[in-house]
Structure formats: structure tokens, C-alpha cells
mmCIF file of C-alpha atoms in Angstrom:
data_model
loop_
_atom_site.group_PDB
_atom_site.id
_atom_site.type_symbol
_atom_site.label_atom_id
_atom_site.label_comp_id
_atom_site.label_asym_id
_atom_site.label_seq_id
_atom_site.Cartn_x
_atom_site.Cartn_y
_atom_site.Cartn_z
ATOM 1 C CA MET A 1 -13.180 14.276 -16.399
ATOM 2 C CA GLU A 2 -16.827 14.793 -15.906
ATOM 3 C CA HIS A 3 -17.935 18.052 -16.918
ATOM 4 C CA THR A 4 -19.504 18.716 -13.406
ATOM 5 C CA VAL A 5 -15.906 18.542 -11.805
ATOM 6 C CA GLU A 6 -14.324 20.576 -14.597
ATOM 7 C CA ARG A 7 -16.523 23.599 -14.056
ATOM 8 C CA VAL A 8 -15.691 23.702 -10.165
ATOM 9 C CA PHE A 9 -11.981 23.120 -10.651
ATOM 10 C CA THR A 10 -9.928 26.141 -10.354
ATOM 11 C CA LYS A 11 -6.074 27.123 -10.632
ATOM 12 C CA GLU A 12 -6.967 28.559 -6.895
ATOM 13 C CA ILE A 13 -7.595 25.051 -5.745
ATOM 14 C CA LEU A 14 -4.599 23.478 -7.481
ATOM 15 C CA HIS A 15 -1.927 25.836 -5.994
ATOM 16 C CA ASN A 16 -3.748 25.982 -2.589
ATOM 17 C CA ALA A 17 -3.283 22.204 -2.437
ATOM 18 C CA ALA A 18 0.613 22.382 -3.753
ATOM 19 C CA SER A 19 1.266 24.771 -1.229
ATOM 20 C CA GLY A 20 -0.154 22.590 1.443
ATOM 21 C CA PHE A 21 2.413 20.042 0.603
ATOM 22 C CA GLY A 22 5.416 22.518 0.376
ATOM 23 C CA ILE A 23 5.572 21.985 -3.827
ATOM 24 C CA GLU A 24 4.956 24.281 -7.046
ATOM 25 C CA VAL A 25 3.574 22.426 -9.749
ATOM 26 C CA ASP A 26 2.925 22.652 -13.531
ATOM 27 C CA GLU A 27 -0.587 23.740 -14.255
ATOM 28 C CA LYS A 28 -1.442 21.409 -17.106
ATOM 29 C CA PRO A 29 -2.179 18.077 -15.849
ATOM 30 C CA VAL A 30 -0.209 15.040 -16.695
ATOM 31 C CA GLY A 31 -3.600 13.163 -16.341
ATOM 32 C CA ASP A 32 -7.255 13.742 -15.672
ATOM 33 C CA PHE A 33 -9.200 10.679 -16.458
ATOM 34 C CA GLU A 34 -10.765 10.074 -12.819
ATOM 35 C CA ASN A 35 -8.398 12.288 -10.939
ATOM 36 C CA TYR A 36 -6.395 15.675 -11.780
ATOM 37 C CA ILE A 37 -2.780 14.507 -11.640
ATOM 38 C CA PHE A 38 0.280 17.211 -11.796
ATOM 39 C CA LYS A 39 3.745 16.990 -11.919
ATOM 40 C CA GLY A 40 5.322 19.258 -9.014
ATOM 41 C CA HIS A 41 8.755 19.765 -7.369
ATOM 42 C CA THR A 42 10.097 20.698 -3.904
ATOM 43 C CA LYS A 43 12.005 23.812 -3.194
ATOM 44 C CA ASP A 44 14.999 21.319 -3.347
ATOM 45 C CA GLY A 45 13.903 20.554 -6.748
ATOM 46 C CA ILE A 46 12.581 16.916 -6.125
ATOM 47 C CA ALA A 47 9.975 15.321 -8.351
ATOM 48 C CA ARG A 48 6.597 14.886 -7.014
ATOM 49 C CA VAL A 49 2.915 14.164 -8.080
ATOM 50 C CA LEU A 50 0.128 15.658 -6.629
ATOM 51 C CA ARG A 51 -3.205 14.143 -7.199
ATOM 52 C CA LEU A 52 -6.645 16.060 -6.563
ATOM 53 C CA THR A 53 -9.630 13.804 -6.490
ATOM 54 C CA HIS A 54 -13.189 15.251 -6.473
ATOM 55 C CA SER A 55 -15.588 14.246 -3.839
ATOM 56 C CA SER A 56 -17.539 12.811 -6.483
ATOM 57 C CA HIS A 57 -15.412 9.904 -7.323
ATOM 58 C CA ARG A 58 -14.079 8.946 -3.628
ATOM 59 C CA GLN A 59 -14.437 10.024 -0.138
ATOM 60 C CA LYS A 60 -11.756 11.322 2.422
ATOM 61 C CA ASN A 61 -11.771 8.123 4.342
ATOM 62 C CA GLU A 62 -11.265 5.936 1.155
ATOM 63 C CA ILE A 63 -8.243 8.148 -0.211
ATOM 64 C CA GLU A 64 -6.804 7.708 3.561
ATOM 65 C CA ALA A 65 -6.932 3.882 3.430
ATOM 66 C CA GLU A 66 -5.492 4.015 -0.003
ATOM 67 C CA LEU A 67 -2.651 6.090 1.059
ATOM 68 C CA THR A 68 -2.176 4.117 4.450
ATOM 69 C CA PHE A 69 -2.150 0.818 2.412
ATOM 70 C CA LEU A 70 0.565 2.454 -0.015
ATOM 71 C CA LYS A 71 2.727 3.570 2.468
ATOM 72 C CA TYR A 72 2.638 0.377 4.143
ATOM 73 C CA VAL A 73 3.733 -1.640 1.078
ATOM 74 C CA ARG A 74 6.274 0.977 0.102
ATOM 75 C CA GLU A 75 8.031 0.783 3.448
ATOM 76 C CA ASN A 76 7.896 -3.023 3.347
ATOM 77 C CA GLY A 77 9.730 -3.349 -0.235
ATOM 78 C CA ALA A 78 7.018 -3.164 -2.826
ATOM 79 C CA ASN A 79 7.927 -1.666 -6.168
ATOM 80 C CA ALA A 80 5.832 1.224 -5.475
ATOM 81 C CA ALA A 81 5.612 5.074 -5.576
ATOM 82 C CA GLY A 82 4.848 5.908 -1.965
ATOM 83 C CA SER A 83 2.228 8.618 -0.339
ATOM 84 C CA LEU A 84 3.987 11.376 1.383
ATOM 85 C CA LEU A 85 2.520 13.805 4.138
ATOM 86 C CA SER A 86 1.394 17.343 3.915
ATOM 87 C CA LEU A 87 3.147 20.170 5.619
ATOM 88 C CA ASN A 88 0.510 19.532 8.388
ATOM 89 C CA GLY A 89 1.586 15.833 8.720
ATOM 90 C CA ASN A 90 -1.665 14.469 6.800
ATOM 91 C CA LEU A 91 -1.887 11.971 3.932
ATOM 92 C CA VAL A 92 -5.063 14.114 2.675
ATOM 93 C CA GLU A 93 -5.881 17.793 2.679
ATOM 94 C CA GLU A 94 -9.497 18.613 1.936
ATOM 95 C CA HIS A 95 -10.165 21.891 -0.290
ATOM 96 C CA ILE A 96 -13.560 22.785 -0.749
ATOM 97 C CA ALA A 97 -15.156 24.187 -4.356
ATOM 98 C CA SER A 98 -17.425 26.776 -5.010
ATOM 99 C CA ASP A 99 -20.473 24.535 -5.245
ATOM 100 C CA GLY A 100 -19.904 23.335 -1.907
ATOM 101 C CA THR A 101 -18.102 19.694 -2.938
ATOM 102 C CA SER A 102 -14.687 18.983 -2.196
ATOM 103 C CA PHE A 103 -11.259 18.187 -3.914
ATOM 104 C CA PHE A 104 -8.861 15.736 -1.590
ATOM 105 C CA ALA A 105 -5.117 16.684 -2.263
ATOM 106 C CA ALA A 106 -2.558 13.682 -1.918
ATOM 107 C CA MET A 107 1.336 13.500 -2.862
ATOM 108 C CA PHE A 108 3.105 10.842 -3.965
ATOM 109 C CA GLU A 109 6.967 10.094 -4.947
ATOM 110 C CA TRP A 110 7.465 10.385 -8.579
ATOM 111 C CA ALA A 111 8.348 7.171 -10.277
ATOM 112 C CA ASP A 112 11.502 6.640 -11.568
ATOM 113 C CA GLY A 113 11.816 6.133 -15.487
ATOM 114 C CA LYS A 114 8.861 6.282 -17.912
ATOM 115 C CA LEU A 115 5.812 4.702 -19.612
ATOM 116 C CA VAL A 116 6.552 1.389 -21.052
ATOM 117 C CA ASP A 117 6.528 1.262 -25.302
ATOM 118 C CA ARG A 118 4.855 -1.913 -25.964
ATOM 119 C CA THR A 119 5.821 -1.825 -29.560
ATOM 120 C CA ASN A 120 10.079 -1.702 -28.299
ATOM 121 C CA PRO A 121 10.918 -5.572 -27.944
ATOM 122 C CA ASN A 122 13.931 -4.134 -26.018
ATOM 123 C CA VAL A 123 11.526 -2.940 -23.200
ATOM 124 C CA TRP A 124 8.486 -4.971 -23.431
ATOM 125 C CA ASN A 125 9.819 -8.048 -23.545
ATOM 126 C CA ASP A 126 9.843 -11.342 -21.100
ATOM 127 C CA ASP A 127 12.147 -9.771 -18.711
ATOM 128 C CA LEU A 128 9.551 -6.917 -18.178
ATOM 129 C CA MET A 129 6.938 -9.255 -17.688
ATOM 130 C CA PHE A 130 8.826 -11.545 -15.098
ATOM 131 C CA LYS A 131 9.318 -8.443 -12.835
ATOM 132 C CA LEU A 132 5.674 -7.460 -13.528
ATOM 133 C CA GLY A 133 4.656 -11.099 -12.243
ATOM 134 C CA LYS A 134 7.136 -10.223 -8.949
ATOM 135 C CA THR A 135 5.705 -6.805 -8.557
ATOM 136 C CA LEU A 136 2.465 -8.382 -8.200
ATOM 137 C CA GLY A 137 3.594 -11.161 -6.189
ATOM 138 C CA LYS A 138 5.200 -9.163 -3.490
ATOM 139 C CA LEU A 139 2.068 -6.674 -3.281
ATOM 140 C CA HIS A 140 -0.195 -10.015 -2.558
ATOM 141 C CA ALA A 141 2.087 -11.328 -0.205
ATOM 142 C CA LEU A 142 1.953 -8.087 1.894
ATOM 143 C CA THR A 143 -1.790 -7.872 1.619
ATOM 144 C CA VAL A 144 -2.404 -11.495 3.286
ATOM 145 C CA ASN A 145 -1.577 -10.060 6.736
ATOM 146 C CA TYR A 146 -2.597 -6.252 6.451
ATOM 147 C CA PRO A 147 -5.537 -5.396 8.662
ATOM 148 C CA VAL A 148 -8.936 -5.379 6.907
ATOM 149 C CA THR A 149 -10.677 -1.970 6.534
ATOM 150 C CA SER A 150 -14.287 -1.038 5.607
ATOM 151 C CA ALA A 151 -13.046 2.141 3.983
ATOM 152 C CA ARG A 152 -12.226 0.347 0.718
ATOM 153 C CA GLU A 153 -15.170 -1.704 -1.366
ATOM 154 C CA SER A 154 -15.029 -5.100 -2.375
ATOM 155 C CA TRP A 155 -15.101 -5.500 -6.401
ATOM 156 C CA ASP A 156 -18.863 -6.565 -6.688
ATOM 157 C CA GLU A 157 -19.670 -3.291 -4.653
ATOM 158 C CA GLU A 158 -17.839 -1.366 -7.638
ATOM 159 C CA ALA A 159 -20.449 1.310 -8.659
ATOM 160 C CA TYR A 160 -19.547 0.540 -12.415
ATOM 161 C CA LEU A 161 -20.702 -3.025 -12.271
ATOM 162 C CA GLN A 162 -23.955 -2.010 -10.329
ATOM 163 C CA VAL A 163 -24.693 0.311 -12.929
ATOM 164 C CA MET A 164 -24.158 -2.414 -15.501
ATOM 165 C CA LEU A 165 -26.401 -4.650 -14.056
ATOM 166 C CA ASN A 166 -29.251 -2.147 -15.020
ATOM 167 C CA HIS A 167 -27.999 -1.858 -18.413
ATOM 168 C CA GLU A 168 -30.805 -3.031 -21.135
ATOM 169 C CA GLU A 169 -29.001 -5.034 -22.896
ATOM 170 C CA LEU A 170 -25.793 -6.281 -21.296
ATOM 171 C CA GLY A 171 -27.115 -6.292 -17.932
ATOM 172 C CA PRO A 172 -27.999 -9.864 -18.057
ATOM 173 C CA HIS A 173 -24.982 -10.990 -18.938
ATOM 174 C CA THR A 174 -23.443 -8.886 -16.122
ATOM 175 C CA LYS A 175 -25.765 -10.527 -13.627
ATOM 176 C CA VAL A 176 -24.708 -14.209 -14.676
ATOM 177 C CA LEU A 177 -21.142 -13.270 -14.293
ATOM 178 C CA LEU A 178 -21.484 -11.792 -10.993
ATOM 179 C CA GLU A 179 -23.344 -15.008 -10.037
ATOM 180 C CA GLU A 180 -20.719 -17.255 -11.241
ATOM 181 C CA MET A 181 -17.827 -14.970 -9.492
ATOM 182 C CA SER A 182 -19.806 -14.973 -6.158
ATOM 183 C CA HIS A 183 -19.240 -18.499 -5.312
ATOM 184 C CA TYR A 184 -15.292 -18.215 -5.651
ATOM 185 C CA PRO A 185 -14.098 -18.800 -2.047
ATOM 186 C CA ARG A 186 -12.990 -15.364 -0.134
ATOM 187 C CA GLN A 187 -9.752 -16.521 1.625
ATOM 188 C CA THR A 188 -6.902 -14.734 3.030
ATOM 189 C CA ASN A 189 -4.231 -16.539 0.974
ATOM 190 C CA SER A 190 -6.201 -15.466 -2.401
ATOM 191 C CA TYR A 191 -8.386 -12.482 -1.576
ATOM 192 C CA GLY A 192 -7.532 -9.410 -0.113
ATOM 193 C CA LEU A 193 -6.490 -5.553 -0.889
ATOM 194 C CA ILE A 194 -4.852 -5.545 -4.548
ATOM 195 C CA HIS A 195 -3.973 -3.067 -7.035
ATOM 196 C CA SER A 196 -6.608 -3.816 -9.469
ATOM 197 C CA ASP A 197 -5.775 -1.729 -12.347
ATOM 198 C CA LEU A 198 -2.054 -2.426 -13.080
ATOM 199 C CA HIS A 199 -2.246 -1.756 -16.893
ATOM 200 C CA PHE A 200 0.790 -0.225 -19.029
ATOM 201 C CA HIS A 201 0.042 3.376 -17.933
ATOM 202 C CA ASN A 202 0.249 2.704 -14.372
ATOM 203 C CA PHE A 203 3.543 1.675 -13.977
ATOM 204 C CA PHE A 204 7.114 3.051 -14.840
ATOM 205 C CA VAL A 205 10.313 1.285 -16.388
ATOM 206 C CA ASN A 206 13.662 2.895 -15.446
ATOM 207 C CA ASP A 207 17.038 2.339 -17.630
ATOM 208 C CA GLU A 208 17.729 -0.789 -15.460
ATOM 209 C CA GLY A 209 14.570 -2.385 -16.281
ATOM 210 C CA GLU A 210 13.180 -1.880 -12.605
ATOM 211 C CA ILE A 211 9.266 -1.302 -12.436
ATOM 212 C CA THR A 212 7.572 1.189 -9.853
ATOM 213 C CA ALA A 213 3.891 0.899 -9.937
ATOM 214 C CA PHE A 214 1.557 3.926 -9.215
ATOM 215 C CA ASP A 215 -2.108 4.807 -9.139
ATOM 216 C CA PHE A 216 -3.405 2.828 -6.418
ATOM 217 C CA ASP A 217 -6.967 4.658 -6.729
ATOM 218 C CA ASP A 218 -8.747 1.644 -7.341
ATOM 219 C CA LEU A 219 -7.438 -0.257 -4.562
ATOM 220 C CA GLN A 220 -10.225 -2.684 -3.736
ATOM 221 C CA TYR A 221 -10.777 -6.027 -2.148
ATOM 222 C CA ASN A 222 -10.522 -8.643 -4.817
ATOM 223 C CA TYR A 223 -9.106 -12.095 -5.674
ATOM 224 C CA PHE A 224 -5.424 -11.973 -6.313
ATOM 225 C CA ILE A 225 -6.027 -13.458 -9.849
ATOM 226 C CA SER A 226 -7.520 -10.119 -10.892
ATOM 227 C CA ASP A 227 -4.450 -8.407 -10.548
ATOM 228 C CA ILE A 228 -2.632 -11.076 -13.239
ATOM 229 C CA ALA A 229 -5.679 -11.425 -15.617
ATOM 230 C CA ILE A 230 -5.735 -7.346 -15.905
ATOM 231 C CA VAL A 231 -2.055 -7.198 -16.969
ATOM 232 C CA LEU A 232 -2.941 -9.975 -19.396
ATOM 233 C CA TYR A 233 -5.886 -8.137 -20.602
ATOM 234 C CA TYR A 234 -3.874 -5.392 -21.559
ATOM 235 C CA THR A 235 -1.291 -7.285 -23.559
ATOM 236 C CA ALA A 236 -4.177 -7.533 -26.222
ATOM 237 C CA TRP A 237 -5.959 -3.918 -25.736
ATOM 238 C CA GLY A 238 -5.791 -1.867 -28.717
ATOM 239 C CA SER A 239 -3.684 -4.727 -30.537
ATOM 240 C CA LYS A 240 -3.942 -4.842 -34.475
ATOM 241 C CA LYS A 241 -3.075 -8.713 -34.444
ATOM 242 C CA SER A 242 -5.559 -11.382 -34.767
ATOM 243 C CA TYR A 243 -7.340 -12.800 -31.925
ATOM 244 C CA GLU A 244 -5.570 -16.133 -32.203
ATOM 245 C CA GLU A 245 -2.203 -14.460 -32.366
ATOM 246 C CA ASN A 246 -3.127 -12.364 -29.052
ATOM 247 C CA SER A 247 -4.328 -15.515 -27.519
ATOM 248 C CA ALA A 248 -0.964 -17.336 -28.282
ATOM 249 C CA TYR A 249 0.876 -13.952 -26.757
ATOM 250 C CA ALA A 250 -1.110 -14.114 -23.817
ATOM 251 C CA LYS A 251 -0.522 -17.748 -22.749
ATOM 252 C CA LYS A 252 3.214 -17.137 -23.358
ATOM 253 C CA GLN A 253 3.037 -14.093 -21.442
ATOM 254 C CA LEU A 254 0.986 -15.765 -18.502
ATOM 255 C CA ALA A 255 3.697 -18.571 -18.136
ATOM 256 C CA ILE A 256 6.548 -15.707 -17.688
ATOM 257 C CA LEU A 257 4.339 -13.461 -15.650
ATOM 258 C CA ARG A 258 3.581 -16.651 -13.081
ATOM 259 C CA LYS A 259 7.412 -17.414 -12.922
ATOM 260 C CA GLY A 260 7.811 -13.879 -11.606
ATOM 261 C CA TYR A 261 4.852 -14.010 -9.618
ATOM 262 C CA GLU A 262 5.665 -17.203 -7.566
ATOM 263 C CA THR A 263 9.212 -15.746 -6.749
ATOM 264 C CA GLU A 264 7.201 -13.970 -3.875
ATOM 265 C CA PHE A 265 3.732 -15.497 -3.656
ATOM 266 C CA VAL A 266 1.920 -18.773 -4.721
ATOM 267 C CA LEU A 267 -1.611 -19.216 -5.798
ATOM 268 C CA GLU A 268 -3.459 -22.360 -5.778
ATOM 269 C CA GLU A 269 -3.893 -23.862 -9.452
ATOM 270 C CA GLU A 270 -7.391 -23.533 -9.544
ATOM 271 C CA TRP A 271 -7.360 -19.733 -9.652
ATOM 272 C CA TYR A 272 -5.461 -19.462 -12.896
ATOM 273 C CA SER A 273 -8.542 -21.521 -14.643
ATOM 274 C CA ARG A 274 -10.725 -18.788 -13.487
ATOM 275 C CA ILE A 275 -8.765 -16.021 -15.324
ATOM 276 C CA PRO A 276 -11.467 -16.057 -17.900
ATOM 277 C CA ALA A 277 -14.175 -14.941 -15.678
ATOM 278 C CA PHE A 278 -12.063 -11.716 -14.556
ATOM 279 C CA LEU A 279 -11.314 -10.966 -18.450
ATOM 280 C CA LYS A 280 -14.968 -10.746 -18.916
ATOM 281 C CA CYS A 281 -15.438 -8.777 -15.400
ATOM 282 C CA ARG A 282 -12.848 -6.062 -17.000
ATOM 283 C CA ASP A 283 -14.859 -5.984 -20.284
ATOM 284 C CA HIS A 284 -18.298 -5.093 -18.248
ATOM 285 C CA VAL A 285 -16.353 -2.492 -16.142
ATOM 286 C CA LEU A 286 -14.561 -0.754 -18.997
ATOM 287 C CA TYR A 287 -17.562 -0.523 -21.196
ATOM 288 C CA TYR A 288 -19.224 1.586 -18.501
ATOM 289 C CA VAL A 289 -16.177 3.603 -17.928
ATOM 290 C CA LEU A 290 -15.737 4.275 -21.484
ATOM 291 C CA LYS A 291 -19.145 5.427 -22.158
ATOM 292 C CA MET A 292 -19.455 7.514 -19.262
ATOM 293 C CA LYS A 293 -16.068 9.419 -19.447
ATOM 294 C CA TYR A 294 -16.028 10.077 -23.060
ATOM 295 C CA GLU A 295 -19.514 9.787 -24.644
ATOM 296 C CA GLY A 296 -20.182 13.305 -26.444
ATOM 297 C CA LYS A 297 -16.503 14.193 -26.445
ATOM 298 C CA GLU A 298 -16.063 14.537 -30.275
ATOM 299 C CA GLU A 299 -12.609 14.098 -30.232
ATOM 300 C CA HIS A 300 -12.768 10.563 -28.566
ATOM 301 C CA SER A 301 -16.176 9.397 -30.202
ATOM 302 C CA GLN A 302 -15.273 7.321 -33.384
ATOM 303 C CA ARG A 303 -12.483 5.317 -31.312
ATOM 304 C CA VAL A 304 -14.379 4.916 -28.075
ATOM 305 C CA ASN A 305 -17.332 3.737 -30.067
ATOM 306 C CA GLU A 306 -14.933 1.169 -32.061
ATOM 307 C CA LEU A 307 -13.897 -0.271 -28.666
ATOM 308 C CA CYS A 308 -17.103 -0.212 -27.075
ATOM 309 C CA GLU A 309 -18.558 -2.191 -29.908
ATOM 310 C CA GLN A 310 -15.888 -4.757 -29.720
ATOM 311 C CA ILE A 311 -16.511 -4.978 -25.787
ATOM 312 C CA ARG A 312 -20.192 -5.339 -26.499
ATOM 313 C CA GLU A 313 -19.808 -8.237 -29.130
ATOM 314 C CA ARG A 314 -17.486 -9.848 -26.446
ATOM 315 C CA ILE A 315 -20.014 -9.519 -23.730
ATOM 316 C CA VAL A 316 -23.113 -10.484 -25.618
ATOM 317 C CA ASN A 317 -21.057 -13.726 -27.116
ATOM 318 C CA GLY A 318 -19.701 -14.762 -24.024
ATOM 319 C CA LYS A 319 -16.116 -14.258 -25.312
ATOM 320 C CA THR A 320 -13.145 -12.933 -23.592
ATOM 321 C CA ILE A 321 -10.338 -10.512 -24.999
ATOM 322 C CA VAL A 322 -7.974 -13.352 -25.133
ATOM 323 C CA ASP A 323 -8.411 -17.286 -25.231
ATOM 324 C CA LEU A 324 -6.047 -18.837 -22.799
ATOM 325 C CA GLY A 325 -7.699 -22.363 -23.170
#
């Protein structure tokens, strides 16, 4: 979390927010990257998630649009942790900080299961990849007929990409990529509201191997294939295997992911040939995010610098994190 946000976040704001949703929360967050995430419980002991978002990150109408969409897909059978109402019957409650900025509170179902261990073949396997594909396919099928909202941005309006356009070294590469992708058609059968961040820290897997997706904070209008590309991107993220090994693995995973996806929704073949552009786009976004969130924080600096340098080299050389060719 940025220092400016850390300075104005207080225990009073946290407990007032929890009270508004009728829960008690642990004061230690389970996440604090772009939002503060806390685990809580109702009086009956039912686990819940409380999220607090600073107004520098999202505005109230943006969050309401996210939660309304999440409520819709959850009620229509998607494997997602649904949004829940406050005691006042609202999806979002606002709490004013000492500097006049706001924290927006929202509550969600607690997803059953736990984070997946990618080193455990009994969990991270073909069956899981099939179910990930099926989960995305269901979300996209529900997106097709969902009413358009102006409260969620399009992928090319994303602040991180806009800042990257002005980067002295990498900006020209960002510009070329965005110009290429701007020519892709925006049609309802391939473009709409998507999760856009379904990496392995944004879903739980229970003992039966079932998936529950969460963290729809990055919900945006984007091409459906982007969600598929992001799953593939993170099959190689942080891997110590060779580029060739990661690429071979990603090709295999794509075939399985697609089988699961097509049980719920079918994309035209040409979209799969465009995956490399979306892998590159992820690199551009992550480069800025890592720099913004961690630069200057000594406990992260070495590893973050290594990752940023790997990304920078791929960008300037026109490479992707894996080769699907």
C-alpha cells in the first residue's frame, strides 16, 4: 500500500467499517497491495471478507459497478465469492479519513478452500487448469448480455498503461503495442466486462478441487482472450525453469484451459493467435505496478528489481513471457 494511504488508515476506520456490515474482524490484514483485506466473522461465526479501498484507487461508483456485476454472476452460477450488503442495505459504505479522503468498505463471502500450491502436482494439474477454463468460460458467457456501464474503464484507459506511455525508455514500446491492439474488433461475443486478474492468488481451491474466484477489483472492459492470457502468464511467473520448458508447459496448459473454457463459451479461433499481444500487455502493466508499489521498500527491493529487469528486457526485445508459437 502507498505511504500516503497508510498514513490515514486507522483502526477506528477499520472497526467502524466492520460494524457497518455486522462483523468483527482481525486487525491484521490478509492483503494490502491495492486494497486492505481483512478476515472477519458474523455473530454466528460465518467467515466473511471485509475490503477497504482508498479513494485514490477507486471511486464509489466504480466499486458499486464491480459489486453489482459480481452479485449478478454469483446469482447466475459463476464460481465466485459474492458481494454482500451492509446493515443499511448498501453494497458500499463510505468512511471519511482525517485528510478528507475516503475509504470505501465492501463485504464478500469467504471463499471455501485455500490458495493453490503450484509445486504440488496433486493440486496444480490438468484437472485444475480445465476448471479454471470452465470458470472463465462461465464468467464470459454471463458477460455477453450484461448491461453496459460507464463506471468501469476500458483496458486501454487503465492508468498504469497511460503512465507507461510516458516512460522514457519503454513508452515507445507501449505505444506500438496499444496501436496494434486498438485494431482488434470490440464485439459482444469477444469483448466485455472481465475479471482481468485471475492469477493464482485470486482463487481458492477446496478439498474437492472446486474453484472459487475472488478479487474482481480490476474488473474492466477488455477482450475475453485477455483473461485466458493472464492465466497462461502466471503459469511461468516466478518459475525457475528455462524459457523453453515454460513455453512447452504453457502450450499444454492452453490446450487444457481451452477445453474447459469451451464447455461454457466458444471464442473464434483468431483470438488465440492474439494471445502474445496480451502477454506483452501484462508485462507493461506489471512493470509499472511493481515500480509504484515496491520501489523504496528495502525488504522487497532486490526481488522486485530482478523481476522488473526481466520484464524490461522482454519489452525492449519484443519478447513474451512464454512462446506459444
